[in-house]
Amino acid sequence: FDAKSLQRFSYSSRSFKPAHADLPRSAGVVAQLANESYIEALARIVYYWGYPAADTFGRTNMWDIMKSGPGMMAGLLPGAPVNMTGALTDYMSPRQRWVVTPNNDTLYGAGFANLALEPVVIQAPPDVPKGHYWTIQITDVFTNVIHQLGSRSDTPGGKYLLVGPGWKDEKPGEFVNVLYMPTNVAGVFVRSF
């Protein structure tokens, strides 16, 4: 935060009431400075902790934008309705500035799952040519990578069931594994070379 941003939080530091106002220095400059430092530190922690979740929830706007089906969102990046993934058929355009794209030599896919609605099926390719790179990165609402499927991790092909924190059922027989998520919103990002 810069000084101007912190001014918005400074009123909070003045609202602290000392427990013993009659004690020396209990409400003096030292206490006020400590309160301002505390508010500044707390604001930084809340911002750094909360920003990824706020950003992820903002990106779930693709659920409404892409209601008709997966494809190109704003002509720049892959998008899909809720609990689906859209993928590009060519490389990501250099004009795309909405999200970081770590590879410029892979095809991208993206989608966001609302696991509070239902579990989501993740299909890993069953037959991949030797040397072909692919990955399915699955993040929680805070953008922590929770599951990384792909050729580098020797993920077997087949169906995986992506479930939210409240899911309690048994693994269905036709699934390779159940992928548990700590949050009900998940980002599913596919890359292939």
Short mmCIF file of N, CA and C in Angstrom, two decimals:
data_model
loop_
_atom_site.label_atom_id
_atom_site.label_comp_id
_atom_site.label_asym_id
_atom_site.label_seq_id
_atom_site.Cartn_x
_atom_site.Cartn_y
_atom_site.Cartn_z
N PHE A 1 0.82 -1.18 0.00
CA PHE A 1 0.00 0.00 0.00
C PHE A 1 0.87 1.24 0.00
N ASP A 2 0.40 2.29 -0.67
CA ASP A 2 1.11 3.56 -0.60
C ASP A 2 0.48 4.40 0.52
N ALA A 3 1.05 5.56 0.77
CA ALA A 3 0.58 6.41 1.86
C ALA A 3 -0.87 6.82 1.68
N LYS A 4 -1.27 7.09 0.44
CA LYS A 4 -2.66 7.51 0.19
C LYS A 4 -3.64 6.38 0.52
N SER A 5 -3.28 5.15 0.16
CA SER A 5 -4.14 4.01 0.48
C SER A 5 -4.26 3.82 1.98
N LEU A 6 -3.15 4.04 2.68
CA LEU A 6 -3.17 3.85 4.13
C LEU A 6 -4.02 4.90 4.83
N GLN A 7 -4.19 6.07 4.22
CA GLN A 7 -5.03 7.10 4.84
C GLN A 7 -6.45 6.59 5.04
N ARG A 8 -6.91 5.74 4.12
CA ARG A 8 -8.26 5.20 4.26
C ARG A 8 -8.38 4.32 5.50
N PHE A 9 -7.26 3.72 5.92
CA PHE A 9 -7.28 2.84 7.08
C PHE A 9 -6.94 3.57 8.38
N SER A 10 -6.47 4.81 8.29
CA SER A 10 -6.00 5.50 9.48
C SER A 10 -7.12 5.77 10.47
N TYR A 11 -8.35 5.94 10.01
CA TYR A 11 -9.45 6.17 10.95
C TYR A 11 -9.62 4.98 11.89
N SER A 12 -9.30 3.79 11.42
CA SER A 12 -9.42 2.60 12.26
C SER A 12 -8.45 2.65 13.42
N SER A 13 -7.24 3.15 13.17
CA SER A 13 -6.26 3.20 14.25
C SER A 13 -6.68 4.17 15.34
N ARG A 14 -7.42 5.22 14.98
CA ARG A 14 -7.88 6.18 15.98
C ARG A 14 -9.06 5.63 16.78
N SER A 15 -9.72 4.61 16.27
CA SER A 15 -10.89 4.09 16.95
C SER A 15 -10.55 3.13 18.08
N PHE A 16 -9.27 2.74 18.20
CA PHE A 16 -8.89 1.88 19.31
C PHE A 16 -8.99 2.67 20.61
N LYS A 17 -9.62 2.10 21.58
CA LYS A 17 -9.75 2.75 22.89
C LYS A 17 -8.80 2.05 23.86
N PRO A 18 -7.96 2.79 24.56
CA PRO A 18 -7.06 2.16 25.50
C PRO A 18 -7.84 1.52 26.65
N ALA A 19 -7.37 0.39 27.13
CA ALA A 19 -8.05 -0.30 28.24
C ALA A 19 -7.96 0.51 29.53
N HIS A 20 -6.86 1.21 29.73
CA HIS A 20 -6.67 2.01 30.95
C HIS A 20 -6.18 3.40 30.55
N ALA A 21 -7.13 4.24 30.20
CA ALA A 21 -6.78 5.57 29.69
C ALA A 21 -6.05 6.42 30.71
N ASP A 22 -6.20 6.12 32.01
CA ASP A 22 -5.56 6.93 33.05
C ASP A 22 -4.09 6.57 33.26
N LEU A 23 -3.62 5.48 32.69
CA LEU A 23 -2.22 5.11 32.85
C LEU A 23 -1.35 5.97 31.93
N PRO A 24 -0.12 6.32 32.39
CA PRO A 24 0.77 7.10 31.54
C PRO A 24 1.04 6.39 30.21
N ARG A 25 1.02 7.15 29.15
CA ARG A 25 1.33 6.70 27.79
C ARG A 25 0.33 5.69 27.23
N SER A 26 -0.78 5.44 27.89
CA SER A 26 -1.71 4.43 27.39
C SER A 26 -2.43 4.89 26.14
N ALA A 27 -2.63 6.20 25.99
CA ALA A 27 -3.30 6.69 24.79
C ALA A 27 -2.46 7.78 24.12
N GLY A 28 -1.19 7.78 24.42
CA GLY A 28 -0.31 8.80 23.86
C GLY A 28 0.13 8.48 22.45
N VAL A 29 1.13 9.22 21.99
CA VAL A 29 1.63 9.09 20.63
C VAL A 29 2.18 7.69 20.37
N VAL A 30 2.88 7.12 21.33
CA VAL A 30 3.46 5.79 21.14
C VAL A 30 2.36 4.77 20.85
N ALA A 31 1.28 4.80 21.65
CA ALA A 31 0.18 3.86 21.45
C ALA A 31 -0.49 4.10 20.10
N GLN A 32 -0.64 5.38 19.73
CA GLN A 32 -1.28 5.68 18.46
C GLN A 32 -0.44 5.19 17.29
N LEU A 33 0.87 5.38 17.35
CA LEU A 33 1.76 4.90 16.30
C LEU A 33 1.72 3.37 16.21
N ALA A 34 1.69 2.72 17.39
CA ALA A 34 1.60 1.26 17.39
C ALA A 34 0.31 0.81 16.72
N ASN A 35 -0.77 1.51 16.99
CA ASN A 35 -2.05 1.16 16.38
C ASN A 35 -1.99 1.35 14.86
N GLU A 36 -1.40 2.45 14.40
CA GLU A 36 -1.29 2.69 12.96
C GLU A 36 -0.43 1.62 12.29
N SER A 37 0.67 1.24 12.96
CA SER A 37 1.52 0.18 12.40
C SER A 37 0.77 -1.14 12.35
N TYR A 38 -0.03 -1.39 13.39
CA TYR A 38 -0.81 -2.62 13.42
C TYR A 38 -1.83 -2.64 12.28
N ILE A 39 -2.53 -1.54 12.08
CA ILE A 39 -3.53 -1.47 11.01
C ILE A 39 -2.85 -1.63 9.65
N GLU A 40 -1.70 -1.00 9.46
CA GLU A 40 -0.98 -1.13 8.19
C GLU A 40 -0.58 -2.59 7.95
N ALA A 41 -0.01 -3.24 8.98
CA ALA A 41 0.40 -4.64 8.83
C ALA A 41 -0.81 -5.54 8.57
N LEU A 42 -1.89 -5.30 9.28
CA LEU A 42 -3.11 -6.10 9.10
C LEU A 42 -3.68 -5.91 7.70
N ALA A 43 -3.69 -4.67 7.21
CA ALA A 43 -4.20 -4.39 5.86
C ALA A 43 -3.37 -5.12 4.81
N ARG A 44 -2.05 -5.14 4.99
CA ARG A 44 -1.19 -5.85 4.04
C ARG A 44 -1.49 -7.35 4.04
N ILE A 45 -1.63 -7.92 5.23
CA ILE A 45 -1.91 -9.35 5.34
C ILE A 45 -3.24 -9.69 4.69
N VAL A 46 -4.26 -8.91 4.99
CA VAL A 46 -5.59 -9.16 4.42
C VAL A 46 -5.55 -9.03 2.90
N TYR A 47 -4.86 -8.03 2.39
CA TYR A 47 -4.77 -7.84 0.94
C TYR A 47 -4.05 -9.02 0.29
N TYR A 48 -2.87 -9.38 0.81
CA TYR A 48 -2.11 -10.47 0.21
C TYR A 48 -2.83 -11.80 0.32
N TRP A 49 -3.51 -12.02 1.44
CA TRP A 49 -4.24 -13.27 1.63
C TRP A 49 -5.51 -13.30 0.78
N GLY A 50 -6.23 -12.20 0.72
CA GLY A 50 -7.54 -12.18 0.07
C GLY A 50 -7.52 -11.92 -1.42
N TYR A 51 -6.48 -11.29 -1.93
CA TYR A 51 -6.48 -10.93 -3.35
C TYR A 51 -6.65 -12.12 -4.29
N PRO A 52 -5.93 -13.23 -4.09
CA PRO A 52 -6.13 -14.36 -5.01
C PRO A 52 -7.57 -14.85 -5.04
N ALA A 53 -8.23 -14.93 -3.89
CA ALA A 53 -9.63 -15.39 -3.86
C ALA A 53 -10.53 -14.39 -4.56
N ALA A 54 -10.33 -13.10 -4.31
CA ALA A 54 -11.15 -12.08 -4.99
C ALA A 54 -10.93 -12.14 -6.50
N ASP A 55 -9.69 -12.33 -6.92
CA ASP A 55 -9.38 -12.43 -8.34
C ASP A 55 -10.03 -13.68 -8.95
N THR A 56 -9.95 -14.81 -8.26
CA THR A 56 -10.56 -16.05 -8.76
C THR A 56 -12.07 -15.88 -8.90
N PHE A 57 -12.71 -15.32 -7.88
CA PHE A 57 -14.16 -15.11 -7.98
C PHE A 57 -14.50 -14.17 -9.13
N GLY A 58 -13.64 -13.19 -9.38
CA GLY A 58 -13.86 -12.30 -10.52
C GLY A 58 -13.78 -13.03 -11.84
N ARG A 59 -12.92 -14.02 -11.91
CA ARG A 59 -12.76 -14.78 -13.16
C ARG A 59 -13.91 -15.76 -13.40
N THR A 60 -14.68 -16.05 -12.36
CA THR A 60 -15.83 -16.93 -12.58
C THR A 60 -16.93 -16.22 -13.36
N ASN A 61 -16.70 -14.95 -13.73
CA ASN A 61 -17.65 -14.26 -14.61
C ASN A 61 -17.76 -14.97 -15.95
N MET A 62 -16.77 -15.81 -16.28
CA MET A 62 -16.85 -16.55 -17.54
C MET A 62 -18.05 -17.50 -17.54
N TRP A 63 -18.54 -17.86 -16.35
CA TRP A 63 -19.71 -18.74 -16.30
C TRP A 63 -20.90 -18.10 -17.01
N ASP A 64 -21.05 -16.81 -16.83
CA ASP A 64 -22.15 -16.10 -17.49
C ASP A 64 -21.79 -15.72 -18.93
N ILE A 65 -20.57 -15.26 -19.13
CA ILE A 65 -20.14 -14.84 -20.47
C ILE A 65 -20.20 -15.99 -21.45
N MET A 66 -19.87 -17.20 -21.00
CA MET A 66 -19.74 -18.36 -21.89
C MET A 66 -20.92 -19.33 -21.75
N LYS A 67 -22.10 -18.85 -21.38
CA LYS A 67 -23.25 -19.73 -21.16
C LYS A 67 -23.55 -20.63 -22.35
N SER A 68 -23.29 -20.18 -23.55
CA SER A 68 -23.64 -20.96 -24.75
C SER A 68 -22.66 -22.11 -25.00
N GLY A 69 -21.55 -22.14 -24.31
CA GLY A 69 -20.61 -23.25 -24.48
C GLY A 69 -19.17 -22.78 -24.47
N PRO A 70 -18.23 -23.73 -24.39
CA PRO A 70 -16.81 -23.36 -24.35
C PRO A 70 -16.35 -22.71 -25.64
N GLY A 71 -15.32 -21.90 -25.53
CA GLY A 71 -14.76 -21.24 -26.69
C GLY A 71 -13.81 -20.13 -26.29
N MET A 72 -13.74 -19.12 -27.15
CA MET A 72 -12.86 -17.98 -26.89
C MET A 72 -13.63 -16.90 -26.12
N MET A 73 -13.06 -16.46 -25.02
CA MET A 73 -13.65 -15.39 -24.24
C MET A 73 -12.99 -14.08 -24.66
N ALA A 74 -13.80 -13.14 -25.11
CA ALA A 74 -13.32 -11.84 -25.58
C ALA A 74 -12.33 -11.98 -26.73
N GLY A 75 -12.37 -13.10 -27.43
CA GLY A 75 -11.49 -13.33 -28.56
C GLY A 75 -10.03 -13.53 -28.20
N LEU A 76 -9.72 -13.66 -26.90
CA LEU A 76 -8.33 -13.73 -26.48
C LEU A 76 -7.94 -14.99 -25.73
N LEU A 77 -8.82 -15.50 -24.88
CA LEU A 77 -8.43 -16.61 -24.04
C LEU A 77 -9.56 -17.62 -23.90
N PRO A 78 -9.23 -18.85 -23.50
CA PRO A 78 -10.26 -19.88 -23.42
C PRO A 78 -11.21 -19.61 -22.26
N GLY A 79 -12.46 -19.97 -22.49
CA GLY A 79 -13.46 -19.82 -21.45
C GLY A 79 -14.52 -20.89 -21.59
N ALA A 80 -15.33 -21.06 -20.53
CA ALA A 80 -16.35 -22.11 -20.55
C ALA A 80 -17.41 -21.80 -19.50
N PRO A 81 -18.60 -22.39 -19.69
CA PRO A 81 -19.62 -22.28 -18.64
C PRO A 81 -19.15 -22.99 -17.36
N VAL A 82 -19.93 -22.84 -16.31
CA VAL A 82 -19.59 -23.46 -15.03
C VAL A 82 -19.39 -24.97 -15.21
N ASN A 83 -18.36 -25.48 -14.55
CA ASN A 83 -18.02 -26.90 -14.51
C ASN A 83 -17.65 -27.49 -15.87
N MET A 84 -17.18 -26.64 -16.76
CA MET A 84 -16.66 -27.08 -18.05
C MET A 84 -15.32 -26.38 -18.29
N THR A 85 -14.56 -26.89 -19.25
CA THR A 85 -13.29 -26.28 -19.62
C THR A 85 -13.29 -26.00 -21.11
N GLY A 86 -12.86 -24.81 -21.49
CA GLY A 86 -12.69 -24.46 -22.89
C GLY A 86 -11.21 -24.50 -23.23
N ALA A 87 -10.89 -24.73 -24.49
CA ALA A 87 -9.48 -24.82 -24.89
C ALA A 87 -9.26 -24.10 -26.21
N LEU A 88 -8.06 -23.58 -26.39
CA LEU A 88 -7.67 -22.94 -27.63
C LEU A 88 -7.22 -23.99 -28.64
N THR A 89 -7.32 -23.65 -29.90
CA THR A 89 -6.82 -24.54 -30.95
C THR A 89 -5.52 -23.99 -31.54
N ASP A 90 -5.04 -22.89 -31.01
CA ASP A 90 -3.79 -22.30 -31.46
C ASP A 90 -3.12 -21.66 -30.24
N TYR A 91 -1.94 -21.10 -30.43
CA TYR A 91 -1.22 -20.49 -29.33
C TYR A 91 -1.93 -19.26 -28.80
N MET A 92 -1.66 -18.94 -27.54
CA MET A 92 -2.22 -17.75 -26.89
C MET A 92 -1.68 -16.50 -27.58
N SER A 93 -2.57 -15.57 -27.82
CA SER A 93 -2.18 -14.32 -28.47
C SER A 93 -1.34 -13.46 -27.52
N PRO A 94 -0.32 -12.78 -28.04
CA PRO A 94 0.45 -11.86 -27.19
C PRO A 94 -0.39 -10.68 -26.71
N ARG A 95 -1.55 -10.44 -27.34
CA ARG A 95 -2.43 -9.35 -26.91
C ARG A 95 -3.12 -9.66 -25.58
N GLN A 96 -3.17 -10.93 -25.21
CA GLN A 96 -3.86 -11.35 -23.99
C GLN A 96 -3.09 -10.84 -22.78
N ARG A 97 -3.77 -10.06 -21.93
CA ARG A 97 -3.14 -9.50 -20.73
C ARG A 97 -3.99 -9.77 -19.48
N TRP A 98 -4.98 -10.65 -19.58
CA TRP A 98 -5.87 -10.89 -18.44
C TRP A 98 -5.25 -11.77 -17.38
N VAL A 99 -4.40 -12.70 -17.80
CA VAL A 99 -3.86 -13.66 -16.84
C VAL A 99 -2.46 -14.06 -17.30
N VAL A 100 -1.62 -14.39 -16.35
CA VAL A 100 -0.27 -14.83 -16.67
C VAL A 100 -0.33 -16.14 -17.46
N THR A 101 0.49 -16.24 -18.49
CA THR A 101 0.58 -17.46 -19.28
C THR A 101 2.04 -17.88 -19.31
N PRO A 102 2.41 -18.87 -18.49
CA PRO A 102 3.82 -19.19 -18.32
C PRO A 102 4.49 -19.81 -19.54
N ASN A 103 3.73 -20.36 -20.46
CA ASN A 103 4.33 -21.00 -21.63
C ASN A 103 3.85 -20.29 -22.88
N ASN A 104 4.75 -20.02 -23.80
CA ASN A 104 4.30 -19.46 -25.09
C ASN A 104 4.33 -20.52 -26.18
N ASP A 105 4.61 -21.75 -25.81
CA ASP A 105 4.69 -22.83 -26.81
C ASP A 105 3.70 -23.96 -26.52
N THR A 106 2.67 -23.68 -25.72
CA THR A 106 1.65 -24.70 -25.44
C THR A 106 0.27 -24.15 -25.77
N LEU A 107 -0.64 -25.06 -26.01
CA LEU A 107 -2.05 -24.70 -26.18
C LEU A 107 -2.68 -24.67 -24.80
N TYR A 108 -3.57 -23.71 -24.58
CA TYR A 108 -4.15 -23.50 -23.27
C TYR A 108 -5.62 -23.88 -23.23
N GLY A 109 -6.04 -24.31 -22.05
CA GLY A 109 -7.45 -24.51 -21.75
C GLY A 109 -7.70 -23.98 -20.34
N ALA A 110 -8.93 -23.53 -20.09
CA ALA A 110 -9.24 -22.99 -18.77
C ALA A 110 -10.72 -23.17 -18.46
N GLY A 111 -10.99 -23.32 -17.20
CA GLY A 111 -12.36 -23.38 -16.72
C GLY A 111 -12.37 -23.28 -15.21
N PHE A 112 -13.52 -22.94 -14.67
CA PHE A 112 -13.67 -22.87 -13.23
C PHE A 112 -14.83 -23.75 -12.81
N ALA A 113 -14.61 -24.51 -11.74
CA ALA A 113 -15.61 -25.44 -11.26
C ALA A 113 -16.27 -24.90 -10.00
N ASN A 114 -17.57 -25.08 -9.92
CA ASN A 114 -18.32 -24.80 -8.69
C ASN A 114 -18.69 -26.15 -8.10
N LEU A 115 -17.86 -26.64 -7.20
CA LEU A 115 -18.04 -27.97 -6.64
C LEU A 115 -19.15 -28.02 -5.61
N ALA A 116 -19.70 -26.88 -5.24
CA ALA A 116 -20.87 -26.87 -4.36
C ALA A 116 -22.10 -27.35 -5.14
N LEU A 117 -22.09 -27.18 -6.47
CA LEU A 117 -23.20 -27.64 -7.30
C LEU A 117 -23.16 -29.14 -7.50
N GLU A 118 -21.97 -29.66 -7.86
CA GLU A 118 -21.81 -31.07 -8.17
C GLU A 118 -20.32 -31.37 -8.36
N PRO A 119 -19.93 -32.64 -8.21
CA PRO A 119 -18.56 -33.01 -8.56
C PRO A 119 -18.34 -32.84 -10.07
N VAL A 120 -17.09 -32.74 -10.47
CA VAL A 120 -16.74 -32.52 -11.87
C VAL A 120 -15.84 -33.67 -12.34
N VAL A 121 -16.09 -34.14 -13.56
CA VAL A 121 -15.26 -35.19 -14.14
C VAL A 121 -14.09 -34.54 -14.87
N ILE A 122 -12.90 -34.99 -14.54
CA ILE A 122 -11.68 -34.56 -15.22
C ILE A 122 -11.19 -35.75 -16.04
N GLN A 123 -11.07 -35.57 -17.34
CA GLN A 123 -10.65 -36.66 -18.22
C GLN A 123 -9.19 -36.47 -18.60
N ALA A 124 -8.34 -37.38 -18.14
CA ALA A 124 -6.93 -37.37 -18.55
C ALA A 124 -6.82 -38.20 -19.82
N PRO A 125 -5.99 -37.77 -20.77
CA PRO A 125 -5.91 -38.49 -22.04
C PRO A 125 -5.47 -39.94 -21.84
N PRO A 126 -6.20 -40.89 -22.45
CA PRO A 126 -5.88 -42.30 -22.23
C PRO A 126 -4.68 -42.80 -23.05
N ASP A 127 -4.41 -42.17 -24.18
CA ASP A 127 -3.33 -42.65 -25.04
C ASP A 127 -2.57 -41.44 -25.59
N VAL A 128 -1.40 -41.20 -25.03
CA VAL A 128 -0.61 -40.04 -25.41
C VAL A 128 0.67 -40.51 -26.09
N PRO A 129 1.02 -39.93 -27.24
CA PRO A 129 2.27 -40.31 -27.91
C PRO A 129 3.48 -40.06 -27.00
N LYS A 130 4.45 -40.91 -27.09
CA LYS A 130 5.68 -40.77 -26.28
C LYS A 130 6.30 -39.39 -26.52
N GLY A 131 6.65 -38.73 -25.42
CA GLY A 131 7.28 -37.43 -25.50
C GLY A 131 6.32 -36.25 -25.57
N HIS A 132 5.01 -36.52 -25.66
CA HIS A 132 4.03 -35.43 -25.73
C HIS A 132 3.80 -34.87 -24.32
N TYR A 133 3.92 -33.56 -24.18
CA TYR A 133 3.72 -32.90 -22.89
C TYR A 133 2.27 -32.47 -22.74
N TRP A 134 1.69 -32.78 -21.60
CA TRP A 134 0.35 -32.28 -21.26
C TRP A 134 0.26 -32.15 -19.75
N THR A 135 -0.58 -31.22 -19.30
CA THR A 135 -0.78 -31.04 -17.87
C THR A 135 -2.19 -30.52 -17.61
N ILE A 136 -2.74 -30.93 -16.50
CA ILE A 136 -4.00 -30.38 -15.99
C ILE A 136 -3.70 -29.89 -14.58
N GLN A 137 -3.64 -28.59 -14.44
CA GLN A 137 -3.33 -27.96 -13.16
C GLN A 137 -4.65 -27.58 -12.49
N ILE A 138 -4.85 -28.00 -11.26
CA ILE A 138 -6.10 -27.72 -10.55
C ILE A 138 -5.77 -26.93 -9.30
N THR A 139 -6.34 -25.73 -9.20
CA THR A 139 -6.04 -24.83 -8.09
C THR A 139 -7.27 -24.61 -7.22
N ASP A 140 -7.03 -24.26 -5.96
CA ASP A 140 -8.14 -23.89 -5.09
C ASP A 140 -8.47 -22.42 -5.31
N VAL A 141 -9.40 -21.89 -4.55
CA VAL A 141 -9.84 -20.51 -4.74
C VAL A 141 -8.72 -19.50 -4.48
N PHE A 142 -7.71 -19.90 -3.71
CA PHE A 142 -6.59 -19.02 -3.41
C PHE A 142 -5.44 -19.18 -4.41
N THR A 143 -5.65 -19.93 -5.47
CA THR A 143 -4.70 -20.23 -6.55
C THR A 143 -3.55 -21.15 -6.12
N ASN A 144 -3.70 -21.84 -4.99
CA ASN A 144 -2.73 -22.86 -4.62
C ASN A 144 -2.94 -24.07 -5.52
N VAL A 145 -1.87 -24.61 -6.07
CA VAL A 145 -1.98 -25.81 -6.90
C VAL A 145 -2.21 -26.99 -5.96
N ILE A 146 -3.38 -27.61 -6.09
CA ILE A 146 -3.75 -28.74 -5.24
C ILE A 146 -3.48 -30.07 -5.95
N HIS A 147 -3.76 -30.12 -7.24
CA HIS A 147 -3.52 -31.33 -8.03
C HIS A 147 -2.83 -30.94 -9.34
N GLN A 148 -1.86 -31.73 -9.72
CA GLN A 148 -1.14 -31.53 -10.98
C GLN A 148 -1.10 -32.87 -11.70
N LEU A 149 -1.98 -33.04 -12.68
CA LEU A 149 -2.00 -34.25 -13.48
C LEU A 149 -1.17 -33.99 -14.73
N GLY A 150 -0.58 -35.03 -15.29
CA GLY A 150 0.13 -34.80 -16.54
C GLY A 150 1.20 -35.79 -16.86
N SER A 151 1.84 -35.54 -18.00
CA SER A 151 2.88 -36.44 -18.48
C SER A 151 4.10 -36.44 -17.57
N ARG A 152 4.43 -35.33 -16.97
CA ARG A 152 5.61 -35.26 -16.10
C ARG A 152 5.40 -36.00 -14.79
N SER A 153 4.13 -36.16 -14.39
CA SER A 153 3.84 -36.89 -13.15
C SER A 153 3.32 -38.30 -13.44
N ASP A 154 3.46 -38.73 -14.70
CA ASP A 154 3.04 -40.08 -15.10
C ASP A 154 1.60 -40.39 -14.68
N THR A 155 0.72 -39.44 -14.88
CA THR A 155 -0.68 -39.63 -14.55
C THR A 155 -1.29 -40.65 -15.51
N PRO A 156 -1.93 -41.68 -14.96
CA PRO A 156 -2.59 -42.62 -15.86
C PRO A 156 -3.81 -41.97 -16.52
N GLY A 157 -4.08 -42.37 -17.75
CA GLY A 157 -5.24 -41.86 -18.45
C GLY A 157 -6.52 -42.37 -17.81
N GLY A 158 -7.60 -41.64 -18.01
CA GLY A 158 -8.88 -42.05 -17.47
C GLY A 158 -9.59 -40.90 -16.79
N LYS A 159 -10.69 -41.23 -16.15
CA LYS A 159 -11.54 -40.22 -15.51
C LYS A 159 -11.18 -40.07 -14.03
N TYR A 160 -11.13 -38.81 -13.60
CA TYR A 160 -10.92 -38.46 -12.20
C TYR A 160 -12.13 -37.66 -11.74
N LEU A 161 -12.52 -37.82 -10.50
CA LEU A 161 -13.66 -37.08 -9.97
C LEU A 161 -13.15 -35.98 -9.06
N LEU A 162 -13.41 -34.73 -9.43
CA LEU A 162 -13.00 -33.56 -8.66
C LEU A 162 -14.15 -33.20 -7.72
N VAL A 163 -13.89 -33.19 -6.42
CA VAL A 163 -14.96 -32.98 -5.44
C VAL A 163 -14.58 -31.88 -4.44
N GLY A 164 -15.60 -31.25 -3.88
CA GLY A 164 -15.40 -30.20 -2.89
C GLY A 164 -15.18 -30.75 -1.49
N PRO A 165 -14.97 -29.85 -0.54
CA PRO A 165 -14.62 -30.28 0.82
C PRO A 165 -15.72 -31.06 1.53
N GLY A 166 -16.97 -30.91 1.13
CA GLY A 166 -18.06 -31.59 1.82
C GLY A 166 -18.42 -32.95 1.24
N TRP A 167 -17.72 -33.39 0.22
CA TRP A 167 -18.08 -34.63 -0.47
C TRP A 167 -17.70 -35.83 0.39
N LYS A 168 -18.65 -36.75 0.59
CA LYS A 168 -18.41 -37.89 1.49
C LYS A 168 -18.64 -39.25 0.84
N ASP A 169 -19.03 -39.32 -0.42
CA ASP A 169 -19.36 -40.59 -1.05
C ASP A 169 -18.12 -41.43 -1.33
N GLU A 170 -18.36 -42.65 -1.77
CA GLU A 170 -17.29 -43.56 -2.17
C GLU A 170 -16.87 -43.26 -3.60
N LYS A 171 -15.65 -43.63 -3.95
CA LYS A 171 -15.16 -43.45 -5.32
C LYS A 171 -15.94 -44.37 -6.26
N PRO A 172 -16.57 -43.80 -7.29
CA PRO A 172 -17.23 -44.65 -8.28
C PRO A 172 -16.20 -45.53 -8.98
N GLY A 173 -16.59 -46.74 -9.33
CA GLY A 173 -15.68 -47.74 -9.89
C GLY A 173 -15.01 -47.33 -11.18
N GLU A 174 -15.67 -46.50 -12.01
CA GLU A 174 -15.10 -46.16 -13.31
C GLU A 174 -14.07 -45.03 -13.24
N PHE A 175 -13.77 -44.53 -12.04
CA PHE A 175 -12.83 -43.43 -11.89
C PHE A 175 -11.48 -43.93 -11.39
N VAL A 176 -10.41 -43.34 -11.91
CA VAL A 176 -9.06 -43.67 -11.48
C VAL A 176 -8.87 -43.25 -10.04
N ASN A 177 -9.36 -42.05 -9.71
CA ASN A 177 -9.16 -41.51 -8.37
C ASN A 177 -10.15 -40.39 -8.10
N VAL A 178 -10.31 -40.04 -6.83
CA VAL A 178 -11.08 -38.88 -6.42
C VAL A 178 -10.08 -37.80 -6.04
N LEU A 179 -10.26 -36.60 -6.61
CA LEU A 179 -9.38 -35.46 -6.32
C LEU A 179 -10.12 -34.52 -5.38
N TYR A 180 -9.71 -34.50 -4.13
CA TYR A 180 -10.38 -33.68 -3.12
C TYR A 180 -9.84 -32.27 -3.16
N MET A 181 -10.75 -31.30 -3.04
CA MET A 181 -10.38 -29.88 -3.02
C MET A 181 -10.74 -29.29 -1.66
N PRO A 182 -9.92 -28.36 -1.16
CA PRO A 182 -10.23 -27.72 0.13
C PRO A 182 -11.27 -26.60 0.00
N THR A 183 -11.54 -26.15 -1.23
CA THR A 183 -12.53 -25.09 -1.46
C THR A 183 -13.52 -25.55 -2.53
N ASN A 184 -14.71 -24.96 -2.52
CA ASN A 184 -15.74 -25.35 -3.49
C ASN A 184 -15.54 -24.73 -4.87
N VAL A 185 -14.69 -23.74 -4.99
CA VAL A 185 -14.38 -23.17 -6.30
C VAL A 185 -12.97 -23.63 -6.66
N ALA A 186 -12.84 -24.16 -7.88
CA ALA A 186 -11.54 -24.66 -8.33
C ALA A 186 -11.27 -24.14 -9.74
N GLY A 187 -10.02 -23.82 -10.00
CA GLY A 187 -9.58 -23.48 -11.35
C GLY A 187 -8.99 -24.71 -11.99
N VAL A 188 -9.37 -24.98 -13.24
CA VAL A 188 -8.84 -26.13 -13.97
C VAL A 188 -8.17 -25.60 -15.22
N PHE A 189 -6.85 -25.76 -15.30
CA PHE A 189 -6.06 -25.16 -16.38
C PHE A 189 -5.31 -26.27 -17.11
N VAL A 190 -5.55 -26.35 -18.40
CA VAL A 190 -5.00 -27.41 -19.24
C VAL A 190 -3.95 -26.80 -20.17
N ARG A 191 -2.83 -27.51 -20.33
CA ARG A 191 -1.82 -27.10 -21.30
C ARG A 191 -1.34 -28.35 -22.04
N SER A 192 -1.05 -28.17 -23.32
CA SER A 192 -0.58 -29.29 -24.13
C SER A 192 0.46 -28.76 -25.11
N PHE A 193 1.52 -29.54 -25.33
CA PHE A 193 2.59 -29.16 -26.26
C PHE A 193 2.59 -30.13 -27.41
#
